[in-house]
Coordinates of C-alpha atoms and ligand atoms in Angstrom, one line a residue:
M19 CA -14.4 -11.4 1.7
A20 CA -15.4 -10.6 5.2
E21 CA -19.2 -10.4 4.6
T22 CA -19.2 -13.9 3.1
L23 CA -18.2 -15.4 6.4
P24 CA -21.3 -17.1 8.1
T25 CA -20.0 -16.1 11.6
P26 CA -17.0 -14.0 12.8
D27 CA -14.2 -16.1 13.5
L28 CA -13.0 -15.9 17.1
P29 CA -9.6 -14.8 17.7
G30 CA -7.4 -17.3 18.8
S31 CA -9.6 -20.2 17.9
S32 CA -7.9 -22.8 15.6
S33 CA -10.3 -21.8 12.9
Q34 CA -12.2 -24.1 10.5
I35 CA -12.2 -21.1 8.3
D36 CA -12.0 -21.4 4.6
K37 CA -8.9 -19.5 3.7
A38 CA -9.7 -18.8 0.3
T39 CA -12.7 -16.7 1.3
S40 CA -11.6 -15.2 4.4
V41 CA -9.1 -12.2 5.3
S42 CA -6.5 -13.0 7.8
V43 CA -5.0 -10.2 9.8
L44 CA -1.8 -10.4 11.8
V45 CA -1.5 -8.1 14.5
V46 CA 2.0 -7.2 16.0
E47 CA 1.5 -5.2 18.8
D48 CA 3.0 -5.7 22.4
S49 CA 0.3 -3.4 24.3
A50 CA -2.3 -5.8 25.7
P51 CA -4.9 -2.8 25.9
F52 CA -4.3 -2.1 22.2
R53 CA -4.7 -5.7 21.4
L54 CA -7.9 -5.7 22.9
V55 CA -9.2 -2.7 21.1
I56 CA -8.0 -4.1 17.8
E57 CA -9.7 -7.4 18.5
A58 CA -12.9 -5.6 19.4
S59 CA -12.6 -3.4 16.2
L60 CA -11.9 -6.2 13.8
S61 CA -13.3 -9.5 14.9
D62 CA -17.0 -8.1 14.3
A63 CA -15.9 -7.5 10.9
G64 CA -15.3 -11.4 10.4
Y65 CA -11.4 -11.1 10.1
H66 CA -9.6 -14.1 11.1
L67 CA -7.2 -12.4 13.6
I68 CA -3.7 -13.5 14.6
F69 CA -1.8 -11.9 17.4
A70 CA 2.1 -11.5 17.9
T71 CA 3.6 -9.5 20.6
T72 CA 7.2 -9.2 19.5
G73 CA 8.9 -8.5 16.2
T74 CA 10.3 -11.9 16.0
E75 CA 7.1 -13.6 16.6
G76 CA 5.5 -11.4 14.1
L77 CA 7.8 -12.3 11.4
E78 CA 7.5 -15.8 12.2
K79 CA 3.8 -15.8 12.1
A80 CA 3.7 -14.0 8.9
E81 CA 6.0 -16.5 7.3
E82 CA 4.1 -19.5 8.5
L83 CA 0.7 -18.2 8.0
D84 CA 0.7 -15.9 5.2
P85 CA -1.7 -13.0 6.3
D86 CA -3.6 -10.7 4.0
V87 CA -3.0 -7.9 6.2
V88 CA -0.3 -7.2 9.0
L89 CA -1.0 -4.5 11.5
L90 CA 2.2 -3.4 12.8
D91 CA 3.2 -1.4 15.8
I92 CA 6.1 1.0 15.6
G93 CA 7.3 0.6 19.1
L94 CA 8.0 -3.3 19.8
P95 CA 10.0 -4.8 22.8
D96 CA 12.6 -6.4 20.7
M97 CA 12.8 -4.7 17.3
D98 CA 11.7 -1.6 15.8
G99 CA 8.5 -1.7 13.7
I100 CA 10.3 -0.2 10.8
E101 CA 12.9 -3.2 10.7
V102 CA 10.0 -5.7 10.9
C103 CA 8.2 -3.9 8.0
R104 CA 11.5 -4.0 6.0
R105 CA 11.9 -7.7 6.7
L106 CA 8.5 -8.6 6.0
R107 CA 8.8 -7.1 2.6
L108 CA 11.6 -9.4 1.7
F109 CA 8.8 -12.3 1.6
T110 CA 5.2 -11.1 1.7
D111 CA 3.2 -8.9 -0.3
A112 CA 0.6 -8.6 2.4
Y113 CA -0.9 -4.9 3.1
I114 CA 1.0 -3.4 5.8
I115 CA -0.4 -0.8 8.2
M116 CA 2.1 0.9 10.6
V117 CA 0.6 1.7 13.9
T118 CA 2.4 4.8 15.2
G119 CA 2.0 6.9 18.2
R120 CA 0.8 10.6 17.7
N121 CA 4.1 12.1 17.6
E122 CA 5.8 9.7 15.3
E123 CA 5.5 11.6 12.0
V124 CA 9.0 10.8 10.9
D125 CA 8.6 7.1 11.7
R126 CA 5.5 7.0 9.6
L127 CA 7.4 8.3 6.6
V128 CA 10.1 6.1 7.2
G129 CA 7.8 3.1 7.5
L130 CA 6.2 3.9 3.9
S131 CA 9.7 4.2 2.6
V132 CA 10.5 0.6 3.6
G133 CA 7.0 -0.7 2.1
A134 CA 4.2 0.1 4.4
D135 CA 1.0 0.6 2.5
D136 CA -0.5 3.0 5.1
Y137 CA -0.3 4.2 8.9
I138 CA -2.5 4.9 11.5
A139 CA -1.9 7.1 14.5
K140 CA -2.8 6.1 18.1
P141 CA -5.3 6.8 19.3
F142 CA -7.8 5.7 16.7
S143 CA -11.3 4.6 16.8
A144 CA -12.5 0.9 16.0
R145 CA -14.5 2.4 13.2
E146 CA -11.5 4.0 11.6
L147 CA -9.3 1.0 11.9
A148 CA -12.0 -1.4 10.5
L149 CA -12.6 1.0 7.5
R150 CA -8.9 1.6 6.7
I151 CA -8.6 -2.2 6.4
Q152 CA -11.9 -2.6 4.4
V153 CA -10.7 0.2 2.0
M154 CA -7.5 -1.2 1.6
L155 CA -8.7 -4.7 0.8
R156 CA -10.7 -3.1 -2.0
R157 CA -7.5 -2.1 -3.9
P158 CA -6.5 -4.8 -6.3
R159 CA -3.4 -6.7 -5.6
R160 CA -2.4 -6.2 -9.1
P161 CA -3.5 -3.0 -10.5
D162 CA -6.0 -2.6 -13.2
P163 CA -4.3 -2.8 -16.5
A164 CA -6.0 0.4 -17.3
G165 CA -4.7 2.1 -14.0
T166 CA -7.3 4.9 -14.2
P167 CA -11.1 5.2 -13.5
E168 CA -12.7 3.6 -16.7
E169 CA -14.3 7.1 -17.7
L170 CA -10.8 8.7 -17.9
V171 CA -9.4 6.3 -20.2
E172 CA -9.9 6.8 -23.8
P173 CA -8.7 4.1 -26.4
D174 CA -5.0 5.0 -26.7
N175 CA -2.9 2.3 -28.3
A176 CA 0.4 3.5 -26.8
S177 CA -1.0 3.6 -23.1
Q178 CA -3.0 0.4 -23.4
A179 CA -0.3 -1.9 -24.6
P180 CA 0.9 -4.1 -22.0
T181 CA 4.3 -2.5 -22.1
R182 CA 4.5 1.2 -21.8
V183 CA 7.7 2.9 -23.0
F184 CA 8.6 6.4 -22.3
G185 CA 12.2 7.1 -23.0
E186 CA 14.2 4.9 -20.9
L187 CA 11.2 4.3 -18.6
E188 CA 9.6 0.9 -19.5
L189 CA 6.5 -0.5 -17.7
D190 CA 5.2 -3.7 -18.2
V191 CA 1.7 -3.7 -16.8
L192 CA 0.8 -7.3 -17.0
A193 CA 4.1 -8.4 -15.7
H194 CA 4.2 -5.8 -13.0
E195 CA 7.7 -5.0 -14.2
V196 CA 9.6 -1.6 -14.4
R197 CA 13.0 -1.0 -16.2
V198 CA 14.9 2.2 -16.3
A199 CA 17.6 1.9 -19.2
G200 CA 17.0 -1.8 -19.1
Q201 CA 17.7 -2.1 -15.6
E202 CA 14.6 -3.9 -13.6
I203 CA 13.6 -1.6 -10.5
S204 CA 11.7 -2.8 -7.6
L205 CA 8.8 -1.1 -6.6
T206 CA 6.1 -1.6 -3.9
K207 CA 2.6 -2.0 -4.9
I208 CA 1.3 1.5 -4.6
E209 CA 4.6 2.9 -6.2
F210 CA 3.9 0.5 -9.1
D211 CA 0.1 1.5 -9.0
L212 CA 1.0 5.3 -9.0
L213 CA 3.2 4.9 -12.0
T214 CA 0.7 2.8 -13.8
A215 CA -1.8 5.6 -13.2
L216 CA 0.6 8.3 -14.5
S217 CA 1.3 6.2 -17.6
A218 CA -2.2 5.4 -18.4
R219 CA -2.6 9.1 -19.4
P220 CA 0.9 10.4 -19.9
E221 CA -0.5 13.8 -21.3
M222 CA -2.5 14.4 -18.3
V223 CA -1.6 16.0 -15.1
Y224 CA -3.1 14.1 -12.3
T225 CA -4.2 15.9 -9.2
R226 CA -3.3 14.2 -5.6
E227 CA -7.2 13.7 -5.2
L228 CA -7.4 11.9 -8.5
L229 CA -4.3 9.6 -7.7
V230 CA -5.8 8.8 -4.4
E231 CA -9.0 7.8 -6.1
T232 CA -7.1 5.9 -8.8
V233 CA -4.7 3.9 -6.5
W234 CA -6.3 3.9 -3.1
G235 CA -10.0 3.8 -4.2
T236 CA -12.6 6.5 -3.8
D237 CA -13.7 5.9 -0.2
W238 CA -9.9 6.4 1.0
I239 CA -9.8 8.3 4.2
S240 CA -6.3 9.1 4.5
D241 CA -5.0 12.6 3.6
T242 CA -3.4 13.5 0.2
H243 CA 0.1 14.0 1.8
V244 CA 0.4 10.1 1.6
V245 CA 0.7 10.6 -2.3
D246 CA 3.6 12.9 -2.0
V247 CA 5.4 10.5 0.2
H248 CA 5.0 7.5 -2.1
M249 CA 5.9 9.6 -4.8
A250 CA 9.0 10.8 -3.2
N251 CA 9.9 7.2 -2.8
L252 CA 8.9 6.2 -6.3
R253 CA 11.3 8.8 -7.8
K254 CA 14.3 7.9 -5.6
K255 CA 13.9 4.6 -7.4
I256 CA 13.2 5.4 -10.9
D257 CA 15.3 8.7 -11.3
I258 CA 18.7 7.0 -11.9
G259 CA 21.4 8.2 -14.1
G260 CA 20.3 11.8 -13.6
R261 CA 17.0 11.4 -15.5
R262 CA 13.9 12.7 -14.2
H263 CA 10.6 10.7 -15.1
I264 CA 7.8 12.6 -13.2
K265 CA 7.2 16.2 -13.3
T266 CA 5.6 18.0 -10.2
V267 CA 3.0 20.6 -11.5
R268 CA 2.9 23.1 -8.9
G269 CA -0.4 23.6 -7.3
V270 CA -2.0 20.9 -9.3
G271 CA -0.2 17.4 -9.1
Y272 CA 1.9 15.0 -11.2
R273 CA 2.5 13.8 -14.6
L274 CA 5.1 12.0 -16.4
M275 CA 8.1 14.3 -17.6
P276 CA 7.2 15.4 -21.1
A277 CA 10.9 15.0 -22.0
A278 CA 10.3 11.2 -21.3
L279 CA 7.6 11.0 -23.9
N280 CA 9.6 10.4 -27.0
Ligands
CA302 CA1 4.1 -0.8 21.6

């Protein structure tokens, strides 16, 4: 990752960077001052920065250069950042962080629903941004098959099998596939990770804090509200045919529906 790089790469240089060991960040941002802030925050960390100033250019560069992370401004001159995110998700599994204005709460939620992994609100500090990316990169791109911190996993044949079956809900952890009543459901990485976590200990109620720790990592600095947003999106996708699969335990957190545990 970044710390293995001998020297920070200069943004805009046609790098001699070894793609296998470096992290590239595509910054889609039309405001020059913000590009400077981002450049100052991230180039020290050794990330390879790529800049785009419009949604169209961002999409082109994402397709061409396959970045690991996309930092995506919501307000772009040619296209809404939400639309850019939606289109990015058609071909890339990169981590996407939406950059929103202070009063764009609604846009943040919409951003997460079209596949962004996180959001950060302007103004943000250089340190906050660098930390967000660092923590995000620590999340495995494919979830750990156990889906839960090791100390919480007891040997349990049902939940450790590669395919976990709960009534109509089937989760193939290794193949990264989810089916409901035989129909394949397309989930974002975070939605899949949340479901993997819940299904690792189906009898247990997961607190939001534990889900954050399991899915985002122990030093995640976002608030736990993000869990509710992703959980709502996950439910919209898997609760088809009138069946509910995830139970909200008021004041505590979430678990799989007992009724689904045949
Ligand atoms: Ca903007």
